[in-house]
Coordinates of C-alpha atoms in Angstrom, one line a residue:
X16 CA 116.4 -113.2 -131.5
X17 CA 113.3 -114.4 -133.4
X18 CA 111.2 -113.9 -130.2
X19 CA 112.6 -110.4 -129.7
X20 CA 112.0 -109.5 -133.4
X21 CA 108.4 -110.6 -133.1
X22 CA 108.0 -108.4 -130.0
X23 CA 109.4 -105.4 -131.8
X24 CA 107.0 -105.9 -134.6
X25 CA 104.2 -106.3 -132.1
X26 CA 105.2 -103.1 -130.4
X27 CA 105.3 -101.2 -133.7
X28 CA 101.7 -102.3 -134.3
X29 CA 100.8 -101.3 -130.8
X30 CA 102.2 -97.8 -131.3
X31 CA 100.1 -97.4 -134.5
X32 CA 97.0 -98.4 -132.8
X33 CA 97.4 -96.2 -129.7
X34 CA 95.0 -93.2 -129.3
X35 CA 96.3 -90.0 -130.8
X36 CA 97.3 -88.4 -127.6
X37 CA 99.5 -91.4 -126.8
X38 CA 100.8 -92.0 -130.3
X39 CA 102.5 -88.6 -130.2
X40 CA 104.7 -89.9 -127.4
X41 CA 105.0 -93.3 -129.1
X42 CA 108.7 -93.4 -129.9
X43 CA 109.8 -92.8 -126.4
X44 CA 107.4 -95.5 -125.2
X45 CA 108.5 -97.8 -128.0
X46 CA 112.1 -97.3 -127.0
X47 CA 111.2 -98.3 -123.4
X48 CA 109.1 -101.2 -124.5
X49 CA 111.8 -102.6 -126.9
X50 CA 114.2 -102.5 -124.0
X51 CA 111.7 -104.4 -121.9
X52 CA 111.1 -106.9 -124.8
X53 CA 114.8 -107.8 -124.8
X54 CA 114.7 -108.1 -121.0
X55 CA 111.5 -110.2 -121.1
X56 CA 112.8 -112.9 -123.4
X57 CA 113.8 -115.0 -120.4
X58 CA 110.7 -114.2 -118.5
X59 CA 108.5 -116.0 -121.0
X60 CA 110.7 -119.1 -121.0
X61 CA 109.8 -122.0 -118.7
X62 CA 112.8 -123.8 -117.3
X63 CA 112.4 -127.4 -116.4
X64 CA 110.0 -127.5 -113.5
X65 CA 109.9 -123.7 -113.1
X66 CA 107.2 -121.3 -114.3
X67 CA 108.3 -117.7 -114.7
X68 CA 105.8 -114.9 -114.3
X69 CA 106.2 -111.2 -114.6
X70 CA 104.4 -108.8 -112.3
X71 CA 104.1 -105.0 -112.9
X72 CA 103.4 -102.4 -110.3
X73 CA 103.8 -98.7 -109.5
X74 CA 105.0 -97.0 -106.4
X75 CA 107.9 -95.8 -104.4
X76 CA 111.2 -97.5 -103.6
X77 CA 109.7 -98.3 -100.2
X78 CA 106.7 -99.9 -101.8
X79 CA 109.0 -101.9 -104.0
X80 CA 110.5 -103.5 -100.9
X81 CA 107.0 -104.5 -99.7
X82 CA 106.2 -105.9 -103.1
X83 CA 109.4 -108.0 -102.9
X84 CA 108.2 -109.5 -99.5
X85 CA 104.9 -110.5 -101.1
X86 CA 106.6 -112.1 -104.0
X87 CA 109.0 -114.0 -101.7
X88 CA 106.1 -115.3 -99.6
X89 CA 104.3 -116.6 -102.7
X90 CA 107.4 -118.2 -104.1
X91 CA 108.1 -119.9 -100.8
X92 CA 104.7 -121.5 -101.0
X93 CA 105.1 -122.2 -104.7
X94 CA 108.7 -123.2 -105.3
X95 CA 107.9 -124.1 -108.9
X96 CA 107.0 -120.5 -109.7
X97 CA 109.4 -117.5 -110.0
X98 CA 108.2 -114.0 -110.3
X99 CA 110.1 -111.1 -112.0
X100 CA 109.1 -107.7 -110.6
X101 CA 108.6 -104.9 -113.1
X102 CA 108.3 -101.5 -111.3
X103 CA 107.1 -98.8 -113.7
X104 CA 107.3 -95.2 -112.6
X105 CA 105.7 -92.4 -114.5
X106 CA 102.7 -93.0 -116.9
X107 CA 102.1 -96.5 -115.8
X108 CA 98.7 -97.0 -117.5
X109 CA 100.1 -95.8 -120.9
X110 CA 103.1 -98.1 -120.7
X111 CA 101.1 -101.1 -119.7
X112 CA 98.5 -100.2 -122.3
X113 CA 101.1 -100.3 -125.1
X114 CA 102.2 -103.7 -123.8
X115 CA 98.6 -105.0 -123.8
X116 CA 98.2 -103.9 -127.4
X117 CA 101.5 -105.5 -128.4
X118 CA 100.3 -108.7 -126.5
X119 CA 103.4 -108.8 -124.3
X120 CA 101.7 -107.5 -121.1
X121 CA 102.9 -108.7 -117.7
X122 CA 101.2 -111.9 -116.6
X123 CA 100.0 -110.2 -113.5
X124 CA 99.6 -106.4 -113.1
X125 CA 98.4 -103.7 -110.8
X126 CA 95.5 -101.8 -112.4
X127 CA 94.3 -98.4 -111.6
X128 CA 90.5 -98.1 -111.5
X129 CA 90.7 -95.4 -114.2
X130 CA 92.0 -98.0 -116.6
X131 CA 90.2 -101.0 -115.3
X132 CA 86.9 -100.8 -117.2
X133 CA 88.6 -100.1 -120.6
X134 CA 90.8 -103.2 -120.2
X135 CA 87.9 -105.3 -119.0
X136 CA 85.7 -104.3 -121.9
X137 CA 88.5 -105.0 -124.4
X138 CA 88.9 -108.6 -123.2
X139 CA 92.6 -108.3 -122.3
X140 CA 92.0 -109.4 -118.7
X141 CA 91.2 -112.9 -117.4
X142 CA 87.7 -113.3 -115.9
X143 CA 88.3 -113.7 -112.2
X144 CA 84.7 -113.9 -111.1
X145 CA 85.3 -117.3 -109.4
X146 CA 88.4 -116.0 -107.6
X147 CA 86.4 -113.0 -106.3
X148 CA 83.8 -115.4 -105.0
X149 CA 86.5 -117.4 -103.2
X150 CA 88.0 -114.2 -101.9
X151 CA 84.6 -113.3 -100.4
X152 CA 84.3 -116.7 -98.9
X153 CA 87.5 -116.1 -97.0
X154 CA 86.2 -112.9 -95.4
X155 CA 83.5 -110.3 -96.1
X156 CA 84.6 -107.7 -98.6
X157 CA 83.4 -104.1 -98.0
X158 CA 80.7 -102.9 -100.4
X159 CA 82.8 -100.3 -102.3
X160 CA 85.6 -102.6 -103.4
X161 CA 83.1 -105.3 -104.1
X162 CA 81.1 -103.0 -106.4
X163 CA 84.0 -101.3 -108.1
X164 CA 85.4 -104.5 -109.7
X165 CA 82.0 -105.6 -111.2
X166 CA 81.8 -105.2 -115.0
X167 CA 78.6 -106.4 -116.7
X168 CA 78.1 -109.2 -114.2
X169 CA 81.7 -110.4 -114.2
X170 CA 84.9 -109.5 -112.3
X171 CA 88.2 -109.0 -114.2
X172 CA 90.4 -107.9 -111.3
X173 CA 90.6 -108.4 -107.5
X174 CA 90.3 -105.3 -105.3
X175 CA 93.4 -104.6 -103.2
X176 CA 93.0 -101.0 -102.0
X177 CA 89.8 -99.1 -102.8
X178 CA 88.9 -96.4 -100.3
X179 CA 87.8 -92.8 -100.2
X180 CA 89.4 -89.8 -98.7
X181 CA 89.2 -88.0 -95.4
X182 CA 89.8 -84.4 -94.1
X183 CA 93.1 -84.1 -92.4
X184 CA 93.1 -81.2 -90.0
X185 CA 95.6 -79.3 -87.9
X186 CA 94.4 -79.8 -84.3
X187 CA 96.7 -77.2 -82.8
X188 CA 95.6 -74.4 -85.1
X189 CA 91.9 -75.1 -84.6
X190 CA 92.4 -75.2 -80.8
X191 CA 94.4 -72.0 -80.7
X192 CA 91.6 -70.3 -82.7
X193 CA 88.9 -71.6 -80.3
X194 CA 87.3 -73.7 -83.0
X195 CA 85.5 -76.9 -82.0
X196 CA 84.5 -79.7 -84.4
X197 CA 80.7 -79.9 -84.7
X198 CA 79.3 -82.8 -82.8
X199 CA 77.6 -84.1 -86.0
X200 CA 80.8 -83.8 -87.9
X201 CA 82.2 -81.1 -90.3
X202 CA 80.1 -79.5 -93.1
X203 CA 81.1 -77.4 -96.0
X204 CA 79.0 -74.6 -94.5
X205 CA 81.1 -74.9 -91.3
X206 CA 84.4 -74.8 -93.2
X207 CA 83.3 -71.5 -94.9
X208 CA 82.1 -70.0 -91.6
X209 CA 85.4 -70.6 -89.7
X210 CA 87.6 -69.5 -92.7
X211 CA 88.0 -65.9 -91.4
X212 CA 89.5 -67.2 -88.1
X213 CA 92.0 -69.4 -89.9
X214 CA 93.0 -67.8 -93.3
X215 CA 94.8 -64.5 -93.4
X216 CA 93.8 -64.0 -97.0
X217 CA 90.3 -63.4 -95.7
X218 CA 90.6 -62.9 -92.0
X219 CA 93.6 -60.6 -91.7
X220 CA 97.2 -60.7 -90.7
X221 CA 96.6 -62.3 -87.3
X222 CA 95.1 -65.5 -88.8
X223 CA 97.4 -68.5 -88.5
X224 CA 97.2 -69.9 -92.1
X225 CA 97.5 -68.5 -95.6
X226 CA 94.3 -70.3 -96.6
X227 CA 91.8 -72.6 -94.9
X228 CA 92.5 -75.3 -97.5
X229 CA 93.3 -76.0 -101.2
X230 CA 90.0 -76.0 -103.0
X231 CA 88.5 -79.5 -103.2
X232 CA 88.7 -81.4 -106.4
X233 CA 85.6 -81.2 -108.6
X234 CA 84.0 -84.5 -107.7
X235 CA 84.3 -83.9 -104.0
X236 CA 82.0 -80.8 -104.0
X237 CA 79.7 -82.2 -106.7
X238 CA 79.1 -85.4 -104.7
X239 CA 78.5 -83.7 -101.4
X240 CA 76.1 -81.2 -103.0
X241 CA 74.1 -84.1 -104.6
X242 CA 75.3 -83.6 -108.3
X243 CA 76.3 -86.5 -110.6
X244 CA 77.8 -86.7 -114.1
X245 CA 75.3 -89.2 -115.4
X246 CA 71.9 -90.7 -114.5
X247 CA 73.5 -94.1 -113.9
X248 CA 77.2 -94.3 -113.2
X249 CA 77.5 -97.9 -114.4
X250 CA 75.1 -97.8 -117.3
X251 CA 74.7 -94.1 -118.2
X252 CA 72.0 -93.1 -120.7
X253 CA 72.0 -89.3 -120.2
X254 CA 74.2 -86.5 -118.8
X255 CA 73.0 -84.8 -115.7
X256 CA 75.6 -82.1 -114.9
X257 CA 73.5 -79.1 -115.8
X258 CA 71.6 -79.2 -112.5
X259 CA 70.8 -76.9 -109.5
X260 CA 73.0 -79.2 -107.4
X261 CA 76.1 -78.7 -109.7
X262 CA 75.4 -75.0 -109.9
X263 CA 75.4 -74.8 -106.1
X264 CA 78.7 -76.7 -105.8
X265 CA 80.3 -74.4 -108.4
X266 CA 79.0 -71.3 -106.7
X267 CA 80.4 -72.5 -103.4
X268 CA 83.8 -73.1 -104.9
X269 CA 83.9 -69.7 -106.7
X270 CA 82.8 -67.8 -103.6
X271 CA 85.4 -69.3 -101.4
X272 CA 88.3 -68.9 -103.9
X273 CA 87.3 -65.3 -104.6
X274 CA 87.1 -64.5 -100.9
X275 CA 90.6 -65.8 -100.3
X276 CA 89.4 -68.6 -98.0
X277 CA 90.6 -71.3 -100.4
X278 CA 93.6 -71.6 -102.7
X279 CA 92.5 -72.6 -106.2
X280 CA 94.0 -75.9 -107.2
X281 CA 95.6 -74.6 -110.5
X282 CA 97.5 -72.1 -108.5
X283 CA 99.7 -74.5 -106.6
X284 CA 103.0 -75.6 -108.2
X285 CA 101.7 -79.0 -109.3
X286 CA 98.0 -79.3 -108.9
X287 CA 97.9 -82.9 -110.1
X288 CA 100.4 -84.0 -107.4
X289 CA 98.8 -84.7 -104.0
X290 CA 102.2 -84.3 -102.5
X291 CA 102.3 -80.6 -103.4
X292 CA 99.1 -80.1 -101.5
X293 CA 100.3 -82.2 -98.6
X294 CA 103.4 -80.0 -98.4
X295 CA 101.2 -76.9 -97.7
X296 CA 99.5 -78.8 -94.9
X297 CA 102.8 -80.0 -93.4
X298 CA 104.1 -76.4 -93.5
X299 CA 101.1 -75.1 -91.6
X300 CA 100.0 -72.9 -94.5
X301 CA 96.5 -74.6 -94.7
X302 CA 94.4 -75.9 -91.8
X303 CA 92.8 -78.7 -93.8
X304 CA 93.9 -81.2 -96.4
X305 CA 91.9 -83.8 -98.3
X306 CA 93.7 -87.1 -99.0
X307 CA 93.5 -90.8 -98.6
X308 CA 95.2 -93.1 -96.1
X309 CA 98.4 -92.9 -98.2
X310 CA 99.1 -89.5 -96.8
X311 CA 99.6 -90.9 -93.2
X312 CA 103.2 -92.0 -93.7
X313 CA 104.0 -88.6 -95.2
X314 CA 102.8 -86.9 -92.0
X315 CA 103.7 -89.2 -89.1
X316 CA 106.7 -87.7 -87.3
X317 CA 107.1 -85.0 -89.9
X318 CA 105.0 -82.1 -88.4
X319 CA 105.5 -79.9 -85.4
X320 CA 101.8 -79.9 -84.7
X321 CA 99.1 -82.4 -83.8
X322 CA 96.8 -83.6 -86.5
X323 CA 94.0 -86.1 -87.1
X324 CA 91.5 -87.1 -89.8
X325 CA 87.8 -86.3 -90.0
X326 CA 85.1 -87.5 -92.5
X327 CA 84.6 -85.5 -95.6
X328 CA 82.6 -82.3 -94.8
X329 CA 79.0 -82.9 -95.5
X330 CA 76.9 -80.9 -98.0
X331 CA 73.2 -81.1 -98.8
X332 CA 73.7 -84.7 -99.9
X333 CA 75.7 -85.7 -96.9
X334 CA 79.4 -86.7 -96.5
X335 CA 80.5 -88.3 -99.8
X336 CA 84.1 -88.8 -100.8
X337 CA 85.6 -89.5 -104.2
X338 CA 87.7 -92.7 -104.3
X339 CA 90.5 -94.3 -106.3
X340 CA 91.4 -97.9 -106.5
X341 CA 94.2 -100.4 -106.9
X342 CA 93.1 -103.7 -108.5
X343 CA 95.2 -106.8 -109.5
X344 CA 94.5 -108.5 -112.7
X345 CA 95.8 -111.2 -115.1
X346 CA 96.7 -110.7 -118.8
X347 CA 94.5 -112.8 -121.1
X348 CA 97.7 -113.4 -123.1
X349 CA 99.6 -115.0 -120.2
X350 CA 101.0 -118.4 -121.3
X351 CA 100.9 -119.4 -117.6
X352 CA 97.4 -118.5 -116.7
X353 CA 96.9 -120.9 -113.8
X354 CA 100.0 -119.7 -112.0
X355 CA 99.2 -116.1 -112.7
X356 CA 95.7 -116.4 -111.3
X357 CA 97.1 -118.1 -108.3
X358 CA 99.5 -115.2 -107.7
X359 CA 96.7 -112.6 -108.2
X360 CA 94.5 -114.5 -105.7
X361 CA 97.4 -114.6 -103.2
X362 CA 98.1 -110.9 -103.7
X363 CA 94.5 -110.0 -102.9
X364 CA 94.2 -112.3 -99.9
X365 CA 93.7 -111.3 -96.3
X366 CA 97.1 -112.7 -95.4
X367 CA 98.8 -110.2 -97.7
X368 CA 96.6 -107.4 -96.5
X369 CA 97.8 -108.0 -93.0
X370 CA 101.3 -108.1 -94.2
X371 CA 101.2 -104.7 -96.0
X372 CA 99.1 -102.8 -93.5
X373 CA 102.1 -101.6 -91.5
X374 CA 103.6 -100.0 -94.6
X375 CA 100.9 -97.3 -94.3
X376 CA 99.4 -97.2 -97.8
X377 CA 96.3 -99.4 -97.9
X378 CA 93.0 -99.7 -96.2
X379 CA 92.1 -103.4 -96.1
X380 CA 89.1 -104.3 -98.3
X381 CA 88.0 -107.0 -95.7
X382 CA 85.4 -105.7 -93.3
X383 CA 86.7 -107.1 -90.0
X384 CA 90.3 -106.2 -90.8
X385 CA 89.4 -102.7 -91.8
X386 CA 87.7 -102.1 -88.5
X387 CA 90.2 -104.1 -86.5
X388 CA 92.5 -102.9 -83.7
X389 CA 95.4 -104.3 -85.8
X390 CA 94.7 -101.9 -88.6
X391 CA 94.1 -99.0 -86.2
X392 CA 97.5 -99.7 -84.6
X393 CA 99.2 -99.0 -88.0
X394 CA 97.9 -95.4 -87.8
X395 CA 98.9 -94.3 -84.3
X396 CA 96.8 -91.4 -83.1
X397 CA 94.8 -91.3 -86.3
X398 CA 91.0 -92.0 -86.6
X399 CA 91.3 -95.1 -88.8
X400 CA 87.6 -95.6 -88.9
X401 CA 87.2 -92.6 -91.2
X402 CA 88.9 -94.5 -94.0
X403 CA 87.1 -97.7 -93.3
X404 CA 83.7 -95.9 -93.4
X405 CA 84.4 -94.6 -96.9
X406 CA 84.0 -98.2 -98.1
X407 CA 80.4 -98.4 -97.0
X408 CA 77.8 -98.1 -99.8
X409 CA 76.9 -94.5 -100.5
X410 CA 79.9 -93.0 -98.7
X411 CA 82.3 -92.7 -101.8
X412 CA 81.7 -92.2 -105.5
X413 CA 83.4 -92.0 -108.9
X414 CA 83.0 -90.2 -112.1
X415 CA 81.5 -93.2 -113.9
X416 CA 82.2 -96.9 -113.7
X417 CA 82.6 -97.5 -117.4
X418 CA 85.2 -97.6 -120.2
X419 CA 86.3 -94.1 -121.1
X420 CA 86.2 -92.8 -117.5
X421 CA 89.5 -91.0 -118.0
X422 CA 88.0 -88.9 -120.8
X423 CA 84.8 -88.0 -118.9
X424 CA 86.9 -87.1 -115.9
X425 CA 89.1 -84.8 -117.9
X426 CA 86.1 -83.0 -119.5
X427 CA 84.4 -82.6 -116.1
X428 CA 87.5 -81.3 -114.2
X429 CA 88.5 -78.9 -117.0
X430 CA 85.2 -77.2 -116.8
X431 CA 85.1 -77.2 -113.1
X432 CA 88.6 -75.5 -113.1
X433 CA 87.1 -72.8 -115.4
X434 CA 84.9 -71.7 -112.5
X435 CA 87.9 -70.2 -110.7
X436 CA 90.1 -69.6 -113.6
X437 CA 87.5 -67.4 -115.4
X438 CA 85.6 -65.7 -112.6
X439 CA 83.7 -63.5 -115.0
X440 CA 82.3 -66.4 -117.0
X441 CA 78.7 -67.2 -115.8
X442 CA 78.4 -70.5 -114.1
X443 CA 75.3 -71.2 -116.3
X444 CA 77.5 -71.0 -119.4
X445 CA 80.1 -73.3 -117.9
X446 CA 77.4 -75.8 -117.1
X447 CA 75.9 -75.7 -120.6
X448 CA 79.3 -76.3 -122.1
X449 CA 80.1 -79.1 -119.7
X450 CA 76.7 -80.7 -120.5
X451 CA 77.3 -80.6 -124.3
X452 CA 80.9 -81.9 -124.1
X453 CA 79.8 -84.9 -121.9
X454 CA 76.9 -85.6 -124.2
X455 CA 79.3 -85.9 -127.1
X456 CA 81.5 -88.2 -125.0
X457 CA 78.4 -90.3 -124.2
X458 CA 77.3 -90.6 -127.8
X459 CA 80.9 -91.7 -128.9
X460 CA 81.0 -94.4 -126.2
X461 CA 77.5 -95.6 -127.1
X462 CA 78.4 -95.8 -130.8
X463 CA 81.4 -98.0 -129.8
X464 CA 79.1 -100.3 -127.9
X465 CA 81.0 -99.7 -124.6
X466 CA 78.1 -98.5 -122.6

């Protein structure tokens, strides 16, 4: 009971130190964490000859079954280690954040790239630079996942699934409309040109779809049109959103939403849920759908039309995709650091990548595996190379690779949403406001010494 009481006190302190937007939800989180604290008492005890670790992750019930297979494989090789699995559903980063502050974080944890730099900068993760080097000795890691985990010359998490998105398309609808994919690949100008043949909101009642697609997320268009949030995404010194490139991206978006070619993201039932957008594609209501490899299991055998994946449409700056990322890290407060590091290294290994590929969620970070026939076979009839290519340098991008990225992303996307939500507001005014808001964000982060 003394251990539990100390955990409760730690959690109370954690709640008080949370940022304001999280502290308002604090009691519900604390209730959950206290429940976990009681359940974790045994997980921090070492029975004679057995080390117990806790591993936290997110994902579906199906993914939980795959995580259990990984754990079982590790335990078979390390009979002196037992791993308790902690599946956290909604608001994963917030819940793990409160555990990190309370110093009762899981020994090993999945980390989303949006939280990774904050946690690395705060010193709550173990330095895994040597383990990353060993991982790259095992097999060549693609440039994108290699670059994403670097923070000021060190690595605090190992990349597991870091890839960009592709353009899913309804092959039957395009064929019926007599539309051929350009030999050089799709472009945003091509998408706009063919919209009247596909979207009845612009082309008339005989068109096969409601819209050509849901409007792309802000970073997609910005990147393809050559716009960036900052002068340097890893060490920003100035904001660069008020640019001709960003204006061109916003103008394209507004024009295509106003014409009826595209459905504005805020107008779908749950714009933050990729599944909601995927439903429109499965129903044949849109001809194109932007998503990562994770969408493949949601489509295989679930449509009455043929489909495939193309690279992101190119803009003036080429074909550039936004990316996410799943990273595995180790808590600096783990009392069993060596065992935890060993499990993290195992989890990020080529062997595990081969094990989980058939589940249909990841793109292996290892080059020869990403381009292998074995990986392609897990996506029957799908152009697997599209996803592998997004891990080449320059083919995918992010908001900024620094602490506070969640805040800069929110400011950026809110203003981009204003482009379609307020069609009478001049784009120049939106850009100026976005510039000022991000400049204030940049100054705050610089004053905190995080940039």
